Amino acid sequence: MREIKLMKGNEAIAEAFIRAGVDAYFGYPITPQSEVIEYLMYEEPHKRTGMVVLQAESEIAAINMVYGAACTGKKVVTSSSSPGISLMQEGISYIAGSEVPCVLVNVVRGGPGLGTIQPSQADYFQSTKGGGHGDYHLIVIAPSSVQEMVDFVPLAFDLAFKYRNPVIIQSDGVIGQMMEKVELFEQMPRMTNEEIKQKYDDWALTGRTKGREHNIITSLDLVSERQEKFNLKLKEKYDRVEAEEVRYEKIMCDDADYIFVAYGSSSRICQKSVKLAREAGIKVGLFRPITLYPFPFNEIKQMVPHLKGILTVEMSLGQMVYDVKAAVEYRILVEHYGRVGGMIPTPEAIVDALKTKIIGD
Amino acid sequence: MAEIKLEDIIKEENKVFSKTSLFTEKPLSYCPGCGHGVAHRLVLEAIEEMGIVENVIGVAPVGCSVLAYEFMNIDMAEAPHGRATALATGIKRVYPEKFVFTYQGDGDLAAIGTGETIHTCNRGENITIVFINNGIYGMTGGQMAPTTIPKMKTSTSPYGRQVDMMGHPLKMTEIVAQLPGTCFVARHAVHTPALVRKAKKAIRTAFEYQKAKKGTSFVEIVSNCNSGWKMTPIQAIKWLEENMLPFYELGTLKEIGLD
């Protein structure tokens, strides 16, 4: 029987780090995700599993500690919120550019600038379209419950190591702060140094032992022909990710005339909106992208012949809506509805938006 | 006349010097006359003599030595500008039994990476920092560095560093020597054979402090950048002796003892 607890999203994900056999967490406090590092410091995971937890002097230092530790083949994670993630972008670009696996968590708050400490989904562009400099992608997975805050931690590490690519768990202030019932998975063992050496000796920095060349972690190549070749190699990797790793959830879409497309906490609110709309006789479904990159373009496109229109619901001025419009190739009406600045849309307002923007009541 | 072979001249009994096996075969990309080559050698010799190559991980960030991993035949990471000690912190925290060192220039360590340097030293991360100070940004073509001494000419202080306008040079070694986390802090130079021997001893000592888990060990090497300084190597060494060394005094600033 798995352990069941009532936990805050931020605390649950911190517990999941420990249980997933993570080797190190480096972070810097920022609202609304400071409970992550607080929980870790309180739990003293060095006593439970040997996991390292260190509070860095800045998000810039934190991401570079992640970079260094992850260079060695260890499982390493950091968490922050929007302004902190902005500070990390240079490091994230280097990590992607040197193909180092690691996991990041963004408990998104409102912006731009210092914005607000309240929930938001306005970092969609930043996470899915780059964020840092250069041609690269993060794999972006968006939990919509405290349970998924937990379950996506092992998934994120599997993807990070499978593709040697940073993976970001794109949460938001609602999920980080709310409490829900959560089923915790059993403690997974941390890999030993010998296991890491055996498994990742072709790239990880573990010390140049006899019989192998020195390993180098770098994102630099001053020879343009080689750098182009490397960029194309990354492209092949992203193509594989796009082909194999799309994840999504469909709720009551089979007979739907209209759908909401929403992820994270917005998708939770939309579940209620679906119910309200159906009670009013409107056949609505919910399509929830779980991976924001790779985005489920094809899966949305396939639904187009059966649909009259789509309303995307995001706590932003409309960011994912561009991907949804691209997915349907502008063949049906796609509109955006959202609240910003830390305001959260109500189920009723979403149904009203569907009526006015899509159905045309 | 019989052909003279190299082996006839250099024999085991008269060999006084050989290149450390920890250099790769790649030719160094540094300018002729630059101190980086010597400093690289001293770090590698210390590692070789201690027999720790299988347990060493190095970090070199952006700067002239960004390609150090091309020349040092050890596991290495290249860090973003200024962040070498953050990477080294991450590595050391997950592999406390490894020897971890950074090899950084003055722009990197004393300007963009000041925060990381101070906090790494203040936490007493058990790593070794080798800091090359040539008073200028060499890689980008000779701009003013945080270590550029007053009145020194660079491409961004073409009339000499005016401290009233451009601020004062920063003595990072003196700063980190004050921090409780550091265990061994020294400033050396590598432009004469005698100084090279002293610098080598200091780098070795720094690694010994790391072995003894005493905290952060820090060795500054005051070096020349004849290209950036727009001098010949000989002129640059003379200028270094007459101008840099009076400002950056050589010696051991802190040593808490290995016991």
XYZ file of C-alpha atoms in Angstrom:
620
model
C 0.000 0.000 0.000
C 1.415 3.322 -1.026
C 1.546 6.125 1.479
C -1.320 8.614 1.157
C -0.967 12.117 2.519
C -2.576 15.531 2.349
C 0.157 17.756 0.979
C 0.856 21.132 -0.574
C 2.100 20.914 -4.172
C 5.471 22.414 -3.319
C 5.997 20.036 -0.407
C 4.819 17.062 -2.412
C 7.300 17.695 -5.212
C 10.095 18.111 -2.672
C 9.170 14.752 -1.111
C 9.098 13.257 -4.610
C 12.671 14.478 -5.218
C 13.853 12.542 -2.180
C 11.860 9.436 -3.067
C 12.966 9.500 -6.715
C 16.555 8.983 -5.608
C 17.677 12.462 -6.602
C 21.330 13.157 -5.738
C 21.235 16.913 -5.313
C 18.989 19.970 -5.146
C 20.347 23.501 -5.488
C 17.986 26.426 -5.138
C 17.263 29.942 -4.006
C 14.121 31.077 -2.182
C 11.402 32.797 -4.168
C 7.645 33.010 -3.662
C 5.474 31.017 -4.431
C 7.811 28.002 -4.297
C 10.013 28.561 -1.238
C 8.330 25.603 0.488
C 10.317 23.306 -1.801
C 13.687 24.168 -0.278
C 12.154 24.678 3.171
C 10.697 21.177 3.093
C 13.986 19.711 1.900
C 16.009 21.466 4.593
C 13.529 20.353 7.243
C 13.501 16.755 6.038
C 17.325 16.489 6.040
C 17.441 14.143 3.039
C 21.193 13.643 3.546
C 20.136 11.477 6.482
C 17.381 9.682 4.553
C 19.134 8.992 1.217
C 22.396 10.938 1.137
C 20.822 13.594 -1.099
C 22.598 16.963 -1.119
C 20.540 20.128 -0.557
C 22.235 23.504 -0.847
C 20.838 27.028 -0.740
C 22.776 29.028 -3.320
C 23.535 32.755 -3.247
C 21.403 33.396 -6.328
C 19.427 31.599 -8.994
C 22.400 32.139 -11.285
C 24.659 30.251 -8.895
C 21.956 27.618 -8.308
C 21.562 26.725 -11.981
C 25.330 26.560 -12.405
C 25.624 24.285 -9.369
C 23.008 22.131 -11.079
C 25.080 22.265 -14.271
C 28.258 21.207 -12.468
C 26.668 18.413 -10.465
C 24.691 17.157 -13.460
C 27.910 17.022 -15.542
C 28.887 14.045 -13.400
C 25.893 11.867 -14.299
C 24.102 12.505 -11.011
C 20.368 13.215 -10.799
C 20.118 16.920 -10.066
C 17.181 19.278 -9.729
C 16.377 22.902 -8.988
C 13.134 24.786 -8.546
C 12.221 28.425 -8.788
C 9.497 30.801 -9.901
C 9.311 33.054 -12.935
C 11.832 35.855 -12.156
C 14.248 33.246 -10.823
C 13.817 31.090 -13.915
C 14.605 34.166 -16.022
C 17.897 34.501 -14.153
C 18.673 30.854 -14.882
C 18.221 31.117 -18.646
C 21.905 31.470 -19.517
C 22.738 28.366 -17.541
C 19.809 26.469 -19.052
C 21.065 27.326 -22.527
C 24.540 26.001 -21.630
C 23.028 22.838 -20.143
C 20.967 22.220 -23.287
C 23.993 23.088 -25.437
C 26.219 20.597 -23.673
C 23.490 17.921 -23.509
C 23.506 17.536 -19.744
C 20.418 15.899 -18.209
C 18.730 17.660 -15.306
C 15.284 18.657 -14.062
C 13.968 22.155 -13.385
C 10.710 23.202 -11.783
C 8.989 26.512 -12.489
C 6.130 27.367 -10.132
C 4.952 30.186 -12.348
C 3.874 33.577 -10.962
C 2.704 36.692 -12.748
C 4.990 39.041 -14.639
C 6.553 40.828 -16.393
C 9.298 42.072 -14.109
C 8.610 41.501 -10.467
C 4.946 41.135 -11.436
C 3.064 39.434 -8.658
C 3.530 36.478 -6.361
C 0.128 35.157 -7.402
C -0.355 32.296 -9.910
C 0.077 32.728 -13.625
C 0.803 30.752 -16.789
C 2.593 33.567 -18.585
C 5.921 31.696 -18.907
C 4.662 29.406 -21.673
C 6.659 31.208 -24.346
C 9.771 31.212 -22.177
C 9.691 27.492 -21.487
C 8.480 26.154 -24.809
C 10.091 28.528 -27.288
C 13.601 28.877 -25.915
C 14.021 31.290 -23.043
C 17.781 31.355 -23.306
C 19.875 32.010 -26.394
C 20.419 29.628 -29.282
C 18.477 26.837 -30.951
C 17.377 24.473 -28.233
C 14.332 23.006 -26.571
C 13.461 22.041 -23.063
C 11.108 19.130 -22.626
C 8.189 20.803 -20.825
C 5.689 18.850 -18.752
C 2.767 20.526 -17.026
C 1.196 18.958 -13.927
C -2.430 19.811 -13.152
C -2.616 18.325 -9.659
C -0.526 17.754 -6.575
C -0.506 14.066 -7.550
C 1.141 14.943 -10.851
C 3.691 17.145 -9.057
C 4.798 13.861 -7.512
C 4.349 11.504 -10.454
C 6.093 13.749 -12.967
C 9.381 13.796 -11.028
C 10.496 10.266 -12.017
C 9.048 10.841 -15.488
C 11.065 14.059 -15.847
C 14.296 12.297 -14.881
C 13.582 9.401 -17.259
C 13.123 11.851 -20.124
C 16.132 13.963 -19.097
C 18.481 10.966 -19.147
C 16.862 9.305 -22.163
C 17.509 12.401 -24.286
C 20.361 13.982 -22.280
C 18.313 17.150 -22.182
C 17.009 19.459 -19.461
C 13.360 18.848 -18.576
C 11.210 21.519 -16.939
C 8.156 20.757 -14.839
C 5.977 23.778 -15.599
C 3.710 24.201 -12.620
C 2.055 27.345 -11.317
C 1.307 29.104 -8.072
C -2.078 27.388 -7.708
C -0.700 23.872 -7.828
C 2.364 24.816 -5.791
C 0.253 26.243 -2.981
C -2.850 24.091 -2.921
C -3.254 20.997 -0.755
C -4.608 17.754 -2.134
C -4.602 14.098 -1.335
C -1.513 12.537 -2.821
C -0.275 8.981 -3.155
C 3.486 8.838 -2.723
C 5.588 6.270 -4.552
C 8.024 4.078 -2.640
C 11.575 5.253 -2.022
C 13.757 4.582 -5.074
C 17.466 3.934 -4.457
C 20.062 6.509 -5.478
C 22.513 5.171 -8.026
C 25.954 4.348 -6.654
C 29.064 6.045 -8.056
C 30.043 2.709 -9.625
C 26.671 2.363 -11.337
C 26.914 5.922 -12.662
C 30.438 5.319 -13.922
C 29.350 2.139 -15.674
C 26.263 3.664 -17.222
C 27.454 7.117 -18.257
C 31.211 6.677 -18.684
C 30.964 7.763 -22.321
C 30.127 11.339 -21.319
C 29.963 12.034 -17.576
C 32.756 13.688 -15.602
C 33.719 11.019 -13.105
C 37.508 11.224 -13.403
C 39.599 9.944 -16.337
C 40.237 6.346 -15.483
C 42.625 4.151 -17.441
C 41.384 3.026 -20.806
C 39.208 5.967 -21.667
C 39.697 9.407 -23.156
C 39.061 12.441 -20.981
C 35.428 13.477 -20.949
C 34.599 17.080 -21.722
C 31.360 18.921 -21.035
C 31.196 22.018 -23.185
C 28.767 23.909 -25.381
C 31.563 25.598 -27.349
C 32.854 24.808 -30.809
C 34.694 27.536 -32.674
C 34.756 25.558 -35.939
C 31.526 26.500 -37.683
C 31.290 23.275 -39.696
C 31.428 21.244 -36.491
C 29.042 23.544 -34.633
C 26.509 23.271 -37.456
C 26.815 19.496 -37.337
C 26.182 19.622 -33.601
C 23.139 21.890 -34.047
C 21.736 19.425 -36.576
C 22.348 16.584 -34.150
C 20.262 18.482 -31.579
C 17.557 18.932 -34.215
C 17.450 15.164 -34.756
C 17.038 14.724 -31.030
C 14.178 17.224 -30.867
C 12.537 15.477 -33.842
C 12.673 12.207 -31.907
C 11.217 13.914 -28.827
C 8.389 15.353 -30.951
C 7.669 11.951 -32.488
C 7.790 9.904 -29.304
C 7.047 11.948 -26.216
C 3.779 13.811 -26.795
C 1.491 13.392 -23.816
C -2.054 14.711 -23.377
C -5.395 13.951 -21.782
C -8.853 14.124 -23.356
C -11.969 14.542 -21.261
C -15.408 14.136 -22.884
C -14.055 14.978 -26.320
C -15.692 12.115 -28.249
C -19.050 13.801 -28.912
C -17.876 17.374 -28.407
C -18.786 20.219 -30.743
C -16.401 22.530 -28.939
C -13.318 21.967 -26.815
C -11.365 23.849 -24.254
C -7.611 23.505 -24.601
C -5.982 24.179 -21.250
C -3.081 22.869 -19.195
C -2.075 23.000 -15.529
C -4.457 24.633 -13.089
C -6.525 26.153 -15.912
C -7.374 22.653 -17.065
C -8.664 21.836 -13.595
C -10.993 24.833 -13.702
C -12.080 23.845 -17.200
C -13.229 20.440 -15.909
C -15.934 22.282 -14.000
C -16.676 24.473 -17.028
C -17.223 21.348 -19.154
C -19.768 20.148 -16.618
C -21.557 23.512 -16.477
C -21.681 23.825 -20.265
C -23.015 20.319 -20.719
C -25.716 21.029 -18.141
C -26.660 23.973 -20.357
C -26.831 21.663 -23.364
C -23.510 22.621 -24.988
C -21.376 19.630 -25.922
C -17.945 20.624 -24.747
C -14.809 18.596 -24.070
C -11.429 19.339 -22.583
C -8.130 18.706 -24.271
C -5.227 18.973 -21.841
C -1.675 19.059 -23.203
C 0.562 17.378 -20.620
C 3.732 17.973 -22.604
C 3.849 21.622 -23.687
C 6.980 20.754 -25.613
C 6.555 18.529 -27.547
C 3.127 20.068 -28.161
C 0.303 17.732 -29.295
C -0.149 19.444 -32.669
C -1.288 16.319 -34.523
C -3.685 15.181 -31.828
C -5.480 18.541 -31.912
C -5.388 18.649 -35.695
C -7.092 15.243 -35.928
C -10.062 16.593 -33.978
C -10.692 19.494 -36.351
C -13.252 17.770 -38.672
C -15.547 17.126 -35.696
C -15.250 20.525 -34.052
C -16.960 23.873 -34.465
C -14.479 25.866 -32.426
C -11.830 25.881 -29.718
C -11.380 28.095 -26.681
C -7.927 28.063 -25.104
C -7.899 28.952 -21.442
C -4.631 30.195 -19.980
C -3.693 32.504 -17.141
C -1.895 34.759 -19.600
C -2.706 37.195 -22.386
C -2.678 34.245 -24.779
C 0.477 32.260 -25.445
C -0.413 28.593 -26.036
C -3.249 29.836 -28.256
C -0.713 30.378 -31.064
C 0.255 26.709 -30.975
C -3.394 25.666 -31.016
C -4.070 27.947 -34.011
C -1.073 26.414 -35.772
C -2.320 22.922 -34.906
C -5.746 23.509 -36.513
C -4.088 25.360 -39.391
C -6.621 28.174 -38.968
C -9.414 25.974 -40.328
C -11.714 26.484 -37.349
C -12.205 29.334 -34.941
C -9.725 29.428 -32.068
C -9.984 32.107 -29.401
C -8.225 32.739 -26.127
C -9.690 33.449 -22.732
C -7.612 34.171 -19.682
C -7.139 36.194 -16.546
C -3.798 37.766 -15.723
C -1.928 39.528 -12.958
C -2.576 36.710 -10.509
C -6.337 36.599 -11.149
C -7.845 33.160 -11.665
C -10.664 32.490 -14.145
C -13.919 31.115 -12.765
C -15.668 28.117 -14.388
C -18.685 30.320 -15.154
C -16.607 33.020 -16.850
C -15.006 30.377 -19.039
C -18.417 29.107 -20.175
C -19.501 32.699 -20.859
C -16.348 33.247 -22.916
C -17.124 30.093 -24.902
C -20.586 31.434 -25.628
C -19.531 34.926 -26.626
C -16.218 34.261 -28.373
C -16.856 30.906 -30.054
C -20.558 30.044 -30.247
C -21.558 33.651 -30.871
C -24.499 33.974 -28.492
C 79.320 13.300 -41.094
C 77.107 10.939 -39.151
C 73.526 11.955 -38.517
C 72.863 13.121 -34.945
C 69.655 11.751 -33.450
C 67.663 13.276 -30.631
C 68.003 10.100 -28.566
C 71.805 10.452 -28.738
C 71.572 13.804 -26.982
C 68.677 13.290 -24.574
C 69.227 10.197 -22.465
C 67.653 9.164 -19.198
C 70.816 10.128 -17.268
C 70.923 13.684 -18.555
C 67.186 14.360 -18.871
C 66.261 17.198 -16.528
C 62.748 17.996 -17.759
C 59.937 16.335 -19.627
C 56.431 17.393 -20.470
C 53.825 16.074 -18.081
C 51.820 13.218 -19.525
C 48.651 15.074 -18.582
C 49.040 17.504 -21.467
C 47.204 16.376 -24.591
C 49.103 16.470 -27.881
C 47.209 19.583 -29.010
C 49.421 22.662 -29.436
C 48.537 25.382 -26.927
C 46.506 28.175 -28.486
C 47.933 30.851 -26.187
C 50.031 33.712 -27.542
C 53.804 33.176 -27.420
C 55.052 34.706 -24.179
C 51.779 34.243 -22.255
C 51.917 32.739 -18.772
C 48.915 30.434 -19.276
C 51.054 27.620 -20.698
C 53.286 27.545 -17.630
C 50.315 27.794 -15.260
C 48.581 24.903 -17.066
C 51.737 22.839 -16.694
C 52.040 23.543 -12.988
C 48.446 22.485 -12.313
C 48.901 19.296 -14.331
C 52.251 18.500 -12.710
C 50.723 18.851 -9.256
C 47.929 16.452 -10.266
C 50.407 14.009 -11.792
C 52.750 14.074 -8.804
C 49.896 13.476 -6.393
C 48.698 10.560 -8.514
C 45.120 11.821 -8.536
C 44.330 12.020 -12.254
C 41.535 9.448 -11.994
C 39.920 11.568 -9.322
C 40.289 15.061 -10.734
C 37.563 17.154 -12.327
C 38.474 20.604 -13.612
C 36.349 23.591 -14.561
C 37.480 26.357 -16.908
C 35.070 29.155 -17.763
C 34.874 31.743 -20.530
C 38.128 33.630 -21.090
C 41.455 32.867 -22.749
C 41.547 29.536 -20.928
C 38.056 28.498 -22.056
C 39.727 25.834 -24.195
C 41.828 24.480 -21.315
C 39.985 21.167 -21.716
C 41.651 20.828 -25.127
C 45.084 20.802 -23.493
C 44.477 19.209 -20.100
C 44.017 15.481 -20.448
C 41.603 15.219 -17.530
C 37.824 15.290 -17.172
C 36.731 18.919 -17.513
C 33.700 21.148 -17.820
C 33.533 24.520 -19.494
C 31.529 27.011 -17.454
C 29.519 30.097 -18.366
C 31.380 33.354 -17.783
C 31.955 33.845 -14.066
C 30.265 30.638 -12.912
C 33.189 28.228 -12.590
C 33.074 28.040 -8.804
C 29.323 27.388 -8.877
C 29.908 24.420 -11.186
C 32.783 23.291 -8.994
C 30.518 23.550 -5.944
C 27.946 21.326 -7.641
C 30.573 18.763 -8.629
C 32.270 18.699 -5.240
C 28.995 18.416 -3.329
C 28.015 15.251 -5.210
C 31.576 13.877 -5.348
C 33.263 15.012 -2.115
C 36.025 12.448 -2.619
C 37.110 13.905 -5.994
C 39.636 16.700 -6.415
C 37.867 19.639 -8.011
C 39.583 22.779 -9.265
C 38.723 25.861 -11.267
C 41.076 27.717 -13.577
C 39.805 31.263 -14.083
C 40.915 34.591 -15.436
C 40.525 37.964 -13.745
C 37.554 39.166 -15.779
C 35.802 35.936 -14.961
C 36.660 35.623 -11.280
C 36.837 39.264 -10.246
C 34.149 40.948 -12.380
C 31.250 38.876 -13.661
C 31.888 36.071 -11.171
C 32.617 38.148 -8.061
C 29.505 36.921 -6.284
C 30.180 33.245 -6.990
C 33.838 33.647 -5.973
C 33.076 35.275 -2.645
C 30.234 32.937 -1.732
C 32.131 29.803 -2.769
C 35.108 30.869 -0.641
C 32.834 31.920 2.199
C 31.078 28.545 2.244
C 34.535 27.036 2.369
C 33.839 24.724 -0.553
C 36.610 22.180 -0.480
C 37.967 23.045 -3.920
C 41.079 24.679 -5.384
C 40.823 27.932 -7.316
C 43.634 28.920 -9.685
C 43.241 32.561 -10.623
C 45.208 34.048 -13.522
C 45.498 37.820 -13.197
C 46.956 39.631 -16.187
C 45.125 42.892 -15.608
C 43.214 42.777 -18.850
C 40.561 40.957 -20.889
C 42.820 38.970 -23.209
C 40.316 36.879 -25.133
C 38.127 39.746 -26.286
C 41.082 41.837 -27.360
C 42.513 43.789 -24.453
C 39.713 45.628 -22.646
C 39.922 46.990 -19.095
C 39.557 44.331 -16.408
C 38.584 44.713 -12.738
C 42.289 44.130 -12.060
C 43.611 46.735 -14.503
C 45.916 48.905 -12.419
C 45.579 52.722 -12.247
C 46.809 54.530 -15.371
C 47.185 51.254 -17.284
C 46.127 51.579 -20.909
C 43.634 49.153 -22.425
C 41.253 49.385 -25.373
C 38.463 50.579 -23.054
C 40.753 52.800 -21.003
C 42.785 54.132 -23.928
C 44.167 57.056 -21.890
C 44.925 54.889 -18.902
C 42.598 53.687 -16.119
C 41.236 56.818 -14.462
C 40.093 55.613 -11.069
C 37.887 58.655 -10.442
C 35.856 57.686 -13.505
C 36.381 53.938 -13.894
C 36.755 52.849 -10.308
C 39.592 51.104 -8.559
C 41.185 47.762 -9.307
C 39.854 44.932 -7.156
C 42.216 42.793 -5.104
C 40.162 39.620 -4.907
C 42.928 37.601 -3.304
C 43.045 39.988 -0.343
C 39.252 39.809 -0.098
C 39.005 36.013 -0.084
C 41.904 35.737 2.384
C 39.642 37.463 4.956
C 36.849 34.936 4.554
C 36.543 32.174 7.138
C 36.041 29.521 4.443
C 39.488 29.839 2.877
C 42.408 27.794 4.195
C 45.277 28.676 1.890
C 45.517 31.894 -0.118
C 48.630 32.920 -2.015
C 49.762 35.147 -4.863
C 52.534 34.047 -7.199
C 53.987 34.730 -10.628
C 55.499 32.558 -13.358
C 57.802 34.790 -15.389
C 61.145 33.560 -13.971
C 62.311 29.998 -13.258
C 62.587 30.743 -9.537
C 59.038 32.121 -9.420
C 57.758 29.145 -11.416
C 59.157 26.794 -8.764
C 57.482 28.783 -5.986
C 54.181 28.916 -7.851
C 54.287 25.193 -8.428
C 54.839 24.575 -4.740
C 51.853 26.791 -3.937
C 49.550 24.999 -6.378
C 50.648 21.658 -4.961
C 50.022 22.991 -1.455
C 46.574 24.155 -2.509
C 45.691 20.638 -3.667
C 47.135 19.219 -0.434
C 44.769 21.488 1.502
C 41.902 20.125 -0.556
C 43.070 16.582 0.196
C 43.032 17.468 3.896
C 39.470 18.872 3.488
C 40.415 22.243 4.956
C 38.224 24.507 2.822
C 38.811 26.647 -0.226
C 42.410 26.943 -1.412
C 43.145 29.866 -3.697
C 46.249 30.656 -5.750
C 46.514 33.822 -7.801
C 49.107 33.909 -10.579
C 50.057 37.424 -11.673
C 50.781 36.971 -15.332
C 51.451 38.969 -18.446
C 49.336 39.489 -21.550
C 51.861 40.781 -24.040
C 49.271 40.742 -26.852
C 46.704 42.687 -24.861
C 49.326 44.971 -23.398
C 50.688 45.598 -26.933
C 54.238 44.681 -25.923
C 56.830 42.092 -26.804
C 57.042 39.232 -24.287
C 60.289 40.661 -22.862
C 58.791 44.172 -22.532
C 55.700 42.688 -20.929
C 57.689 40.857 -18.268
C 59.643 44.022 -17.479
C 56.388 45.988 -17.278
C 54.864 43.323 -15.043
C 57.822 43.496 -12.667
C 57.836 47.282 -12.546
C 54.098 47.936 -12.408
C 51.985 44.874 -11.596
C 54.094 43.388 -8.808
C 54.323 46.571 -6.680
C 50.504 46.673 -6.787
C 49.903 42.918 -6.488
C 52.470 41.814 -3.912
C 53.556 38.212 -4.120
C 53.448 35.908 -1.125
C 51.247 33.751 1.066
C 48.322 35.741 2.430
C 46.773 32.991 4.510
C 47.724 29.527 5.612
C 45.827 27.809 8.387
C 48.052 24.732 8.493
C 47.503 21.235 7.144
C 47.284 19.478 10.511
